[in-house]
Amino acid sequence: MEFPAALFPSYFGAGPPREEGGPAPAAGWGEHGQVLEGGPGRRQAQQAFVPRRGATGERWEAADAAAVPVLLPSAGCWIPSPAPQDIVYRSGLCKKLRAGKSGATLDFAKQLGHFFVDHPEDAFGSLGQLLHKNFYLGNSKLKRPARNSTIRMTALVEDIDRLEARRGCPRQHLASRLRWFSHLCRDWLFEVPLGLLADCLHEELMQQWSNLLFDDSLTGGALAWLPPDDGGTSVGRLVHPGGQAMNHLYFQDVMLEELPRARGFPAQFELSGRIRQVAAARVDGEDFVGVRSDYHCGVWRVPGRTGAAPIPLQVIRTDMPASCLTVSPHLPGELSVCTQSGTVYLWSVETGLQQLRHDAQTMFFRDHSPWRWSDFTAHPRVLSCADRTGLQCLDARAPKKCHFDLFKVGEEAGCQRGERVVLPMYLGRAHPSQYLVTTQFSVYVLDERLPLVPVLKWAHMMKAPPLFAHLMPGSPGRSHQVLLGASRTQELLLLQYRGNFWDVSSGGNQSACQLAGTPQKLHSIAGCLQHLPTQLPHRQHLLQQRLTAPAAGLAAALQEDGPHKSMLVFQLSEAGDVFCQRLTHKAAQAPAPPSRDEATTAPGSSPLFEAPASSPQGLAAALRYRRWLRALSRSFREPARHTWHPSLSQRRLFTRRDLEGPAGPSSLQRQMHQRLRQAMREGVLIQRWEPLAVQPPPLPQTLEPAGGPDPLSARLTAAWAGDWEQWWEERTSFSVAQRQRALRERRRRQKRARGHQSLSASFTSSLTYQSELSELSDAGPALLSPGRPPTLSQDGSPPAGSPAVHSPPTSPAPEEALLSSQSLRCRGIPKERRKTLRDYLSVLAEGAPEPPEPPGSQASQLCIPSQSQLSSASQPRRKRPRMGF
Amino acid sequence: SSHEYKLNFRKSKEACLSYIQDALLQKQWKRAAEFLTCYVESLEKDYSREHVGPSEMIWRIGTEILWHHSQSSMKDFNCFMEQMKTLGVKRYLKVCLEHVFHLLCNGQIDEAYQNLSLAESWRFGEQTAIQDKEMKLIEAYRGLLDYYSWSKQKNVLLEHSEDGFSDLAVEREMHSYFRKAAVNLKEIIKIPGVWDVFVKCYVDLLEFYGDHNEARQVLNEYAYNSKFPANPNAHVYLYQFLKRQGESKKSLISALKILHDIVPSHELMIDFNTMLQKSKKRKKRRLGLEVIFAVLDYAGWKENAKAWSCLARQVKKIVTSEKHLDWIKQEWNSRKDWWPAFHFSRYLAKRNWQENRSLSYEKALVAGILLGKDCKYFKYVSHQGCKAQLKRFRMLKKFVNRHNPVYLRISG
């Protein structure tokens, strides 16, 4: 364990950080930091220098285009944690966040309302029972004797409903009845005093909100990989939480193949709280697994032999939520625990808890965060304690006397203003005296033999603070890999550093710690979304929600197969999904042709599904995905079968009076609906829109000769005379002649109009397009008056050649009424369906006998105007009045 | 609308930056370079008030790309750096330094020296504190390069003097290098910091010219000034200097004692222990035991055969002489609850036996004395040793059995 003979030069200052704070997007690039003499050409005439950052590192390349699920999704649906829109007042969130202000307006009133509605018994239990006789919720008037002791609440409820509809309206104060009522009963109606309840709720809301901004309870991550024995088997164990409330602990055997594969059933333990952290360390060939939930911590022992069952050892309960649990890499059954009250314990399974420190204040300067952390150091009796301001090491044998500062957020480490410790980690497996500290801006490597001065510092540029870290120690002389993971953004970053390795024979070259290679971004779980086949919209939404759930843990396994080395990186999401990706080690230091890696990882390409047959591994990944998706969709469906259907009371949506509304036109509508539905079911055309011929349609009265006698009396006369049959003959032939005449007349009119057709047709169709456009984009009152859609104009002489001619113009058929967008809107047909319906009907109408025009082009014009029409559409629109329409 | 333009411009700038970032993190240098050419436009309308402006980002990103791009050359890099130097006054020195570092790492020492001299003569109004620090570093690195030239000349001169003739011109040049180096190196090591390289070079210069007092003073200052960080190397350099000077055992021991207090796990502690064991004074031998016990507390020394043999030798000496058993008892008291699991578990016995027999021999001796002949570690190793018919282990077994009462006294 030698100390490097010379360290990189650096200044050392004391005091608070001087550098300006804030995230800097490119701060980690393009800097060597410092240089030091050394490297291969040392004893030659020419001096050689090595940089602190920018040395060549190992090449690790992603084997797949995306991370692949390791385990099938657990049955039972996942309950996503609250999103900002759940607790923030309306759209205040985006506005506030965009303005860069931290304070969002929390929707306090809504949450309080939820409480009253969801827990009425708790809120108004006793007084509700006492008073329920005196409150009346019906519509009818109260009878005389009852009126003395009963209040009718209907009006009040209506007022509340109205208030809900007017949210955000400045004239809210008009609800005087409500104010009066609340004044009257604010003090006695509630079971829990309102002020107290509001305080508690507010506190909870603030808590939820700060968790949304940054949830530090996940620090350390809830995923652990127990590597296989040295015996050479390739079966390791994945320890992860699962279940609906993430309160089940699983020990799953995983076979390391091309794609890691779960083997057999997992050992499962049900715990009494949500699992926040899973920590593991191997001591004397046995794994010790510590599990932290808010108020309980437990420890399991996993014997080294494969297949041996994990043994629960001990559980402790804490009064304050625990914020940290780490397992000693030195001594079996030793752990360190921190609670939010600022207490640090050394927990030994044999001797119990030993309190090392109790201090509610932070160490170096005041910070409000109750988060504490603790880890082990090179000395098994010396533990590090951390809060947001720095790290201290204390000796468990004399914690009050023996301690020293290891890291301070300040000028000593060259920190920025506002920088805070996010995760400390002991790097003992790579170097016994080195330490990793991450902040929201940078990562530091510290050597406990040279406290306060980081031996390495690098701005990691991650969008969210790295809450998870995993170390993959390299063999002596090789670089170590550190994986950093963020929670909310699921970011994964691979860093390499070369430490002063310790296990070399004396006289070995001891170089100072340096960062090797460039940092590398790994696939996140959500990254696979673009490669997955398109789903139905709601499925897609659920899938997206599931895959973008915040990350909850990180683990990695090294797999050495002769000369081939690869790294498997596991990532756990809050939904309990474990995804994995393989990185293969490229032995060559020379830069590979860059075109290759750029081609494989270019955005938009999805080799996972487009060409799965090209490589067997791609095929396996695709198969894995299919199985996972199938299992997931099954779990989506499940709750619908078992759980209670939410039902809506109609009475709350509509008052009875609303429901009693105009029933007149609906009978026709209903018929139409029925016919439409029937036609769709049978796949037939609806030729005409007349109501079903229950009785023959009355002959049009207008076709009667104007000056003739009353038809009834004529018929009666004829019948009386006995030549009724003849009368009928005459009458029908007359009507036919009448009709023919009328038809001829109309054709003539149309012919006359056709002179303008070339021009007007293009206008109308362009207008059609415009009206649809304006509807689709919901631009409100466009230049066209919405009440008079030009294609469907109802007046007797529509522009000839327009698509509307499909329907007989002389008789305002129900079709027209149905088709007009306004009428469609009135009938509550959603905007996006209106067009479909119209298209459908227009296509159907082609089969109708009436239209004499060539049909094909017309129909297509109705839906999609061709390019020329589009271009002509913009200009003549304004000229419409002048053209005489 | 100009406000909107600004906003949109800012947005597109941010988008571009995130594309670049994405490409860099995936090692797609070509793609990043293409995006960077677009990003350069952001220099035109730079309304940002962030502390890292676009010009700095272009410098950083461009440098990173040029380091890795398959088609970039040193010429391109130098050209880019020259442009970056003109882009921001505040950053001039920083860019110069980084440029020099890159030249140094690529073996272009002379170019680096020229750049350092240029940067040193740069003046621009009043300097900020950071610029002051950077200037000091530039001077120090120039001093370092001067030192390397000096030592090269020195080697030439030494070779010549072996041949029997002296070269006045070379000697004069060497002295001028000395003066230049000494001035600059002396400056930087006054400021609190980690200056291992500079201190070493400066002390080497002083020693060559026989200024031992100054060298001692520099090293003492570097090691004991409380404004400097507790750098173990400072004490190591002082110790090595004292050793070179042939100082007395006492001063060497006191130098190492301080190192022991700061870093009990330092590798010099083995030397320290041997030195103390040889001492005739009881107090020092006592300290030696303390030192070696403390060394073995650390995980890094767990399997170090040399450290274990030191402890085994001293323990054996104490046990055979039957004097100062209380020393062992005191040291053992604070360790008896965790050393057995930490060092003497059955698992470790097995593994040590397989991997390193001499280590397991030393450890078994210590375990047998501290924990008695029934200790798991001792039992396993001695059993294996006897099975393998190794004389050493049979002797060990005998020795431990004979001195088993000692264990009772220690643990009692």
PDB file of N, CA and C in Angstrom, chain A residues 190-231:
ATOM      1  N   PHE A 190     -65.864  19.587  11.726  1.00  0.00           N
ATOM      2  CA  PHE A 190     -64.812  18.627  11.394  1.00  0.00           C
ATOM      3  C   PHE A 190     -64.408  17.793  12.602  1.00  0.00           C
ATOM      4  N   GLU A 191     -64.182  16.538  12.321  1.00  0.00           N
ATOM      5  CA  GLU A 191     -63.772  15.612  13.367  1.00  0.00           C
ATOM      6  C   GLU A 191     -62.359  15.973  13.857  1.00  0.00           C
ATOM      7  N   VAL A 192     -61.472  16.174  12.883  1.00  0.00           N
ATOM      8  CA  VAL A 192     -60.120  16.622  13.212  1.00  0.00           C
ATOM      9  C   VAL A 192     -60.140  18.140  13.062  1.00  0.00           C
ATOM     10  N   PRO A 193     -59.614  18.877  14.030  1.00  0.00           N
ATOM     11  CA  PRO A 193     -59.619  20.333  13.900  1.00  0.00           C
ATOM     12  C   PRO A 193     -58.996  20.737  12.570  1.00  0.00           C
ATOM     13  N   LEU A 194     -59.664  21.629  11.893  1.00  0.00           N
ATOM     14  CA  LEU A 194     -59.284  21.944  10.525  1.00  0.00           C
ATOM     15  C   LEU A 194     -57.852  22.465  10.436  1.00  0.00           C
ATOM     16  N   GLY A 195     -57.475  23.300  11.381  1.00  0.00           N
ATOM     17  CA  GLY A 195     -56.127  23.878  11.346  1.00  0.00           C
ATOM     18  C   GLY A 195     -55.059  22.803  11.440  1.00  0.00           C
ATOM     19  N   LEU A 196     -55.299  21.864  12.335  1.00  0.00           N
ATOM     20  CA  LEU A 196     -54.330  20.783  12.545  1.00  0.00           C
ATOM     21  C   LEU A 196     -54.219  19.926  11.291  1.00  0.00           C
ATOM     22  N   LEU A 197     -55.382  19.589  10.752  1.00  0.00           N
ATOM     23  CA  LEU A 197     -55.421  18.769   9.547  1.00  0.00           C
ATOM     24  C   LEU A 197     -54.673  19.464   8.416  1.00  0.00           C
ATOM     25  N   ALA A 198     -54.940  20.756   8.293  1.00  0.00           N
ATOM     26  CA  ALA A 198     -54.304  21.511   7.210  1.00  0.00           C
ATOM     27  C   ALA A 198     -52.796  21.547   7.400  1.00  0.00           C
ATOM     28  N   ASP A 199     -52.377  21.703   8.629  1.00  0.00           N
ATOM     29  CA  ASP A 199     -50.934  21.703   8.901  1.00  0.00           C
ATOM     30  C   ASP A 199     -50.293  20.395   8.454  1.00  0.00           C
ATOM     31  N   CYS A 200     -50.926  19.303   8.868  1.00  0.00           N
ATOM     32  CA  CYS A 200     -50.372  17.994   8.523  1.00  0.00           C
ATOM     33  C   CYS A 200     -50.338  17.802   7.015  1.00  0.00           C
ATOM     34  N   LEU A 201     -51.427  18.183   6.392  1.00  0.00           N
ATOM     35  CA  LEU A 201     -51.510  18.004   4.948  1.00  0.00           C
ATOM     36  C   LEU A 201     -50.455  18.845   4.255  1.00  0.00           C
ATOM     37  N   HIS A 202     -50.305  20.053   4.730  1.00  0.00           N
ATOM     38  CA  HIS A 202     -49.339  20.934   4.105  1.00  0.00           C
ATOM     39  C   HIS A 202     -47.931  20.367   4.242  1.00  0.00           C
ATOM     40  N   GLU A 203     -47.665  19.869   5.419  1.00  0.00           N
ATOM     41  CA  GLU A 203     -46.348  19.263   5.645  1.00  0.00           C
ATOM     42  C   GLU A 203     -46.116  18.096   4.685  1.00  0.00           C
ATOM     43  N   GLU A 204     -47.139  17.271   4.547  1.00  0.00           N
ATOM     44  CA  GLU A 204     -47.026  16.113   3.669  1.00  0.00           C
ATOM     45  C   GLU A 204     -46.827  16.554   2.221  1.00  0.00           C
ATOM     46  N   LEU A 205     -47.580  17.594   1.853  1.00  0.00           N
ATOM     47  CA  LEU A 205     -47.450  18.083   0.479  1.00  0.00           C
ATOM     48  C   LEU A 205     -46.043  18.606   0.216  1.00  0.00           C
ATOM     49  N   MET A 206     -45.529  19.343   1.168  1.00  0.00           N
ATOM     50  CA  MET A 206     -44.179  19.874   1.005  1.00  0.00           C
ATOM     51  C   MET A 206     -43.174  18.727   0.878  1.00  0.00           C
ATOM     52  N   GLN A 207     -43.413  17.711   1.691  1.00  0.00           N
ATOM     53  CA  GLN A 207     -42.539  16.538   1.673  1.00  0.00           C
ATOM     54  C   GLN A 207     -42.570  15.869   0.301  1.00  0.00           C
ATOM     55  N   GLN A 208     -43.805  15.685  -0.197  1.00  0.00           N
ATOM     56  CA  GLN A 208     -43.955  15.044  -1.514  1.00  0.00           C
ATOM     57  C   GLN A 208     -43.276  15.883  -2.583  1.00  0.00           C
ATOM     58  N   TRP A 209     -43.433  17.179  -2.454  1.00  0.00           N
ATOM     59  CA  TRP A 209     -42.882  18.067  -3.468  1.00  0.00           C
ATOM     60  C   TRP A 209     -41.357  18.033  -3.433  1.00  0.00           C
ATOM     61  N   SER A 210     -40.812  18.063  -2.228  1.00  0.00           N
ATOM     62  CA  SER A 210     -39.345  18.044  -2.174  1.00  0.00           C
ATOM     63  C   SER A 210     -38.825  16.688  -2.638  1.00  0.00           C
ATOM     64  N   ASN A 211     -39.617  15.629  -2.413  1.00  0.00           N
ATOM     65  CA  ASN A 211     -39.219  14.327  -2.943  1.00  0.00           C
ATOM     66  C   ASN A 211     -39.222  14.319  -4.455  1.00  0.00           C
ATOM     67  N   LEU A 212     -40.183  15.059  -5.010  1.00  0.00           N
ATOM     68  CA  LEU A 212     -40.233  15.126  -6.473  1.00  0.00           C
ATOM     69  C   LEU A 212     -39.027  15.866  -7.009  1.00  0.00           C
ATOM     70  N   LEU A 213     -38.628  16.904  -6.300  1.00  0.00           N
ATOM     71  CA  LEU A 213     -37.470  17.664  -6.767  1.00  0.00           C
ATOM     72  C   LEU A 213     -36.192  16.839  -6.616  1.00  0.00           C
ATOM     73  N   PHE A 214     -36.046  16.191  -5.480  1.00  0.00           N
ATOM     74  CA  PHE A 214     -34.860  15.367  -5.260  1.00  0.00           C
ATOM     75  C   PHE A 214     -35.153  14.377  -4.152  1.00  0.00           C
ATOM     76  N   ASP A 215     -35.185  13.118  -4.505  1.00  0.00           N
ATOM     77  CA  ASP A 215     -35.529  12.092  -3.527  1.00  0.00           C
ATOM     78  C   ASP A 215     -34.248  11.391  -3.084  1.00  0.00           C
ATOM     79  N   ASP A 216     -33.797  11.741  -1.879  1.00  0.00           N
ATOM     80  CA  ASP A 216     -32.531  11.153  -1.452  1.00  0.00           C
ATOM     81  C   ASP A 216     -32.707   9.847  -0.696  1.00  0.00           C
ATOM     82  N   SER A 217     -33.969   9.409  -0.546  1.00  0.00           N
ATOM     83  CA  SER A 217     -34.137   8.156   0.182  1.00  0.00           C
ATOM     84  C   SER A 217     -33.617   6.974  -0.628  1.00  0.00           C
ATOM     85  N   LEU A 218     -33.456   7.189  -1.940  1.00  0.00           N
ATOM     86  CA  LEU A 218     -32.988   6.093  -2.788  1.00  0.00           C
ATOM     87  C   LEU A 218     -31.472   6.002  -2.831  1.00  0.00           C
ATOM     88  N   THR A 219     -30.789   6.922  -2.166  1.00  0.00           N
ATOM     89  CA  THR A 219     -29.333   6.982  -2.259  1.00  0.00           C
ATOM     90  C   THR A 219     -28.712   5.606  -2.020  1.00  0.00           C
ATOM     91  N   GLY A 220     -27.807   5.256  -2.871  1.00  0.00           N
ATOM     92  CA  GLY A 220     -27.132   3.964  -2.729  1.00  0.00           C
ATOM     93  C   GLY A 220     -27.712   2.912  -3.637  1.00  0.00           C
ATOM     94  N   GLY A 221     -29.029   3.007  -3.901  1.00  0.00           N
ATOM     95  CA  GLY A 221     -29.632   2.090  -4.849  1.00  0.00           C
ATOM     96  C   GLY A 221     -30.079   0.787  -4.228  1.00  0.00           C
ATOM     97  N   ALA A 222     -31.127   0.220  -4.778  1.00  0.00           N
ATOM     98  CA  ALA A 222     -31.726  -0.986  -4.210  1.00  0.00           C
ATOM     99  C   ALA A 222     -31.466  -2.209  -5.068  1.00  0.00           C
ATOM    100  N   LEU A 223     -30.303  -2.258  -5.685  1.00  0.00           N
ATOM    101  CA  LEU A 223     -29.982  -3.418  -6.511  1.00  0.00           C
ATOM    102  C   LEU A 223     -28.569  -3.858  -6.164  1.00  0.00           C
ATOM    103  N   ALA A 224     -28.390  -5.140  -5.993  1.00  0.00           N
ATOM    104  CA  ALA A 224     -27.042  -5.632  -5.683  1.00  0.00           C
ATOM    105  C   ALA A 224     -26.782  -6.884  -6.495  1.00  0.00           C
ATOM    106  N   TRP A 225     -25.564  -7.029  -6.888  1.00  0.00           N
ATOM    107  CA  TRP A 225     -25.155  -8.215  -7.629  1.00  0.00           C
ATOM    108  C   TRP A 225     -24.164  -8.984  -6.771  1.00  0.00           C
ATOM    109  N   LEU A 226     -24.478 -10.224  -6.495  1.00  0.00           N
ATOM    110  CA  LEU A 226     -23.558 -11.069  -5.757  1.00  0.00           C
ATOM    111  C   LEU A 226     -22.820 -11.927  -6.785  1.00  0.00           C
ATOM    112  N   PRO A 227     -21.564 -11.642  -7.014  1.00  0.00           N
ATOM    113  CA  PRO A 227     -20.855 -12.327  -8.098  1.00  0.00           C
ATOM    114  C   PRO A 227     -20.709 -13.810  -7.802  1.00  0.00           C
ATOM    115  N   PRO A 228     -20.519 -14.604  -8.852  1.00  0.00           N
ATOM    116  CA  PRO A 228     -20.351 -16.040  -8.630  1.00  0.00           C
ATOM    117  C   PRO A 228     -19.072 -16.309  -7.844  1.00  0.00           C
ATOM    118  N   ASP A 229     -19.034 -17.501  -7.295  1.00  0.00           N
ATOM    119  CA  ASP A 229     -17.857 -17.935  -6.544  1.00  0.00           C
ATOM    120  C   ASP A 229     -16.617 -17.901  -7.418  1.00  0.00           C
ATOM    121  N   ASP A 230     -15.481 -17.971  -6.795  1.00  0.00           N
ATOM    122  CA  ASP A 230     -14.259 -18.087  -7.580  1.00  0.00           C
ATOM    123  C   ASP A 230     -14.188 -19.434  -8.284  1.00  0.00           C
ATOM    124  N   GLY A 231     -15.065 -20.324  -7.888  1.00  0.00           N
ATOM    125  CA  GLY A 231     -15.060 -21.669  -8.431  1.00  0.00           C
ATOM    126  C   GLY A 231     -15.223 -21.751  -9.934  1.00  0.00           C
TER     127      GLY A 231
END
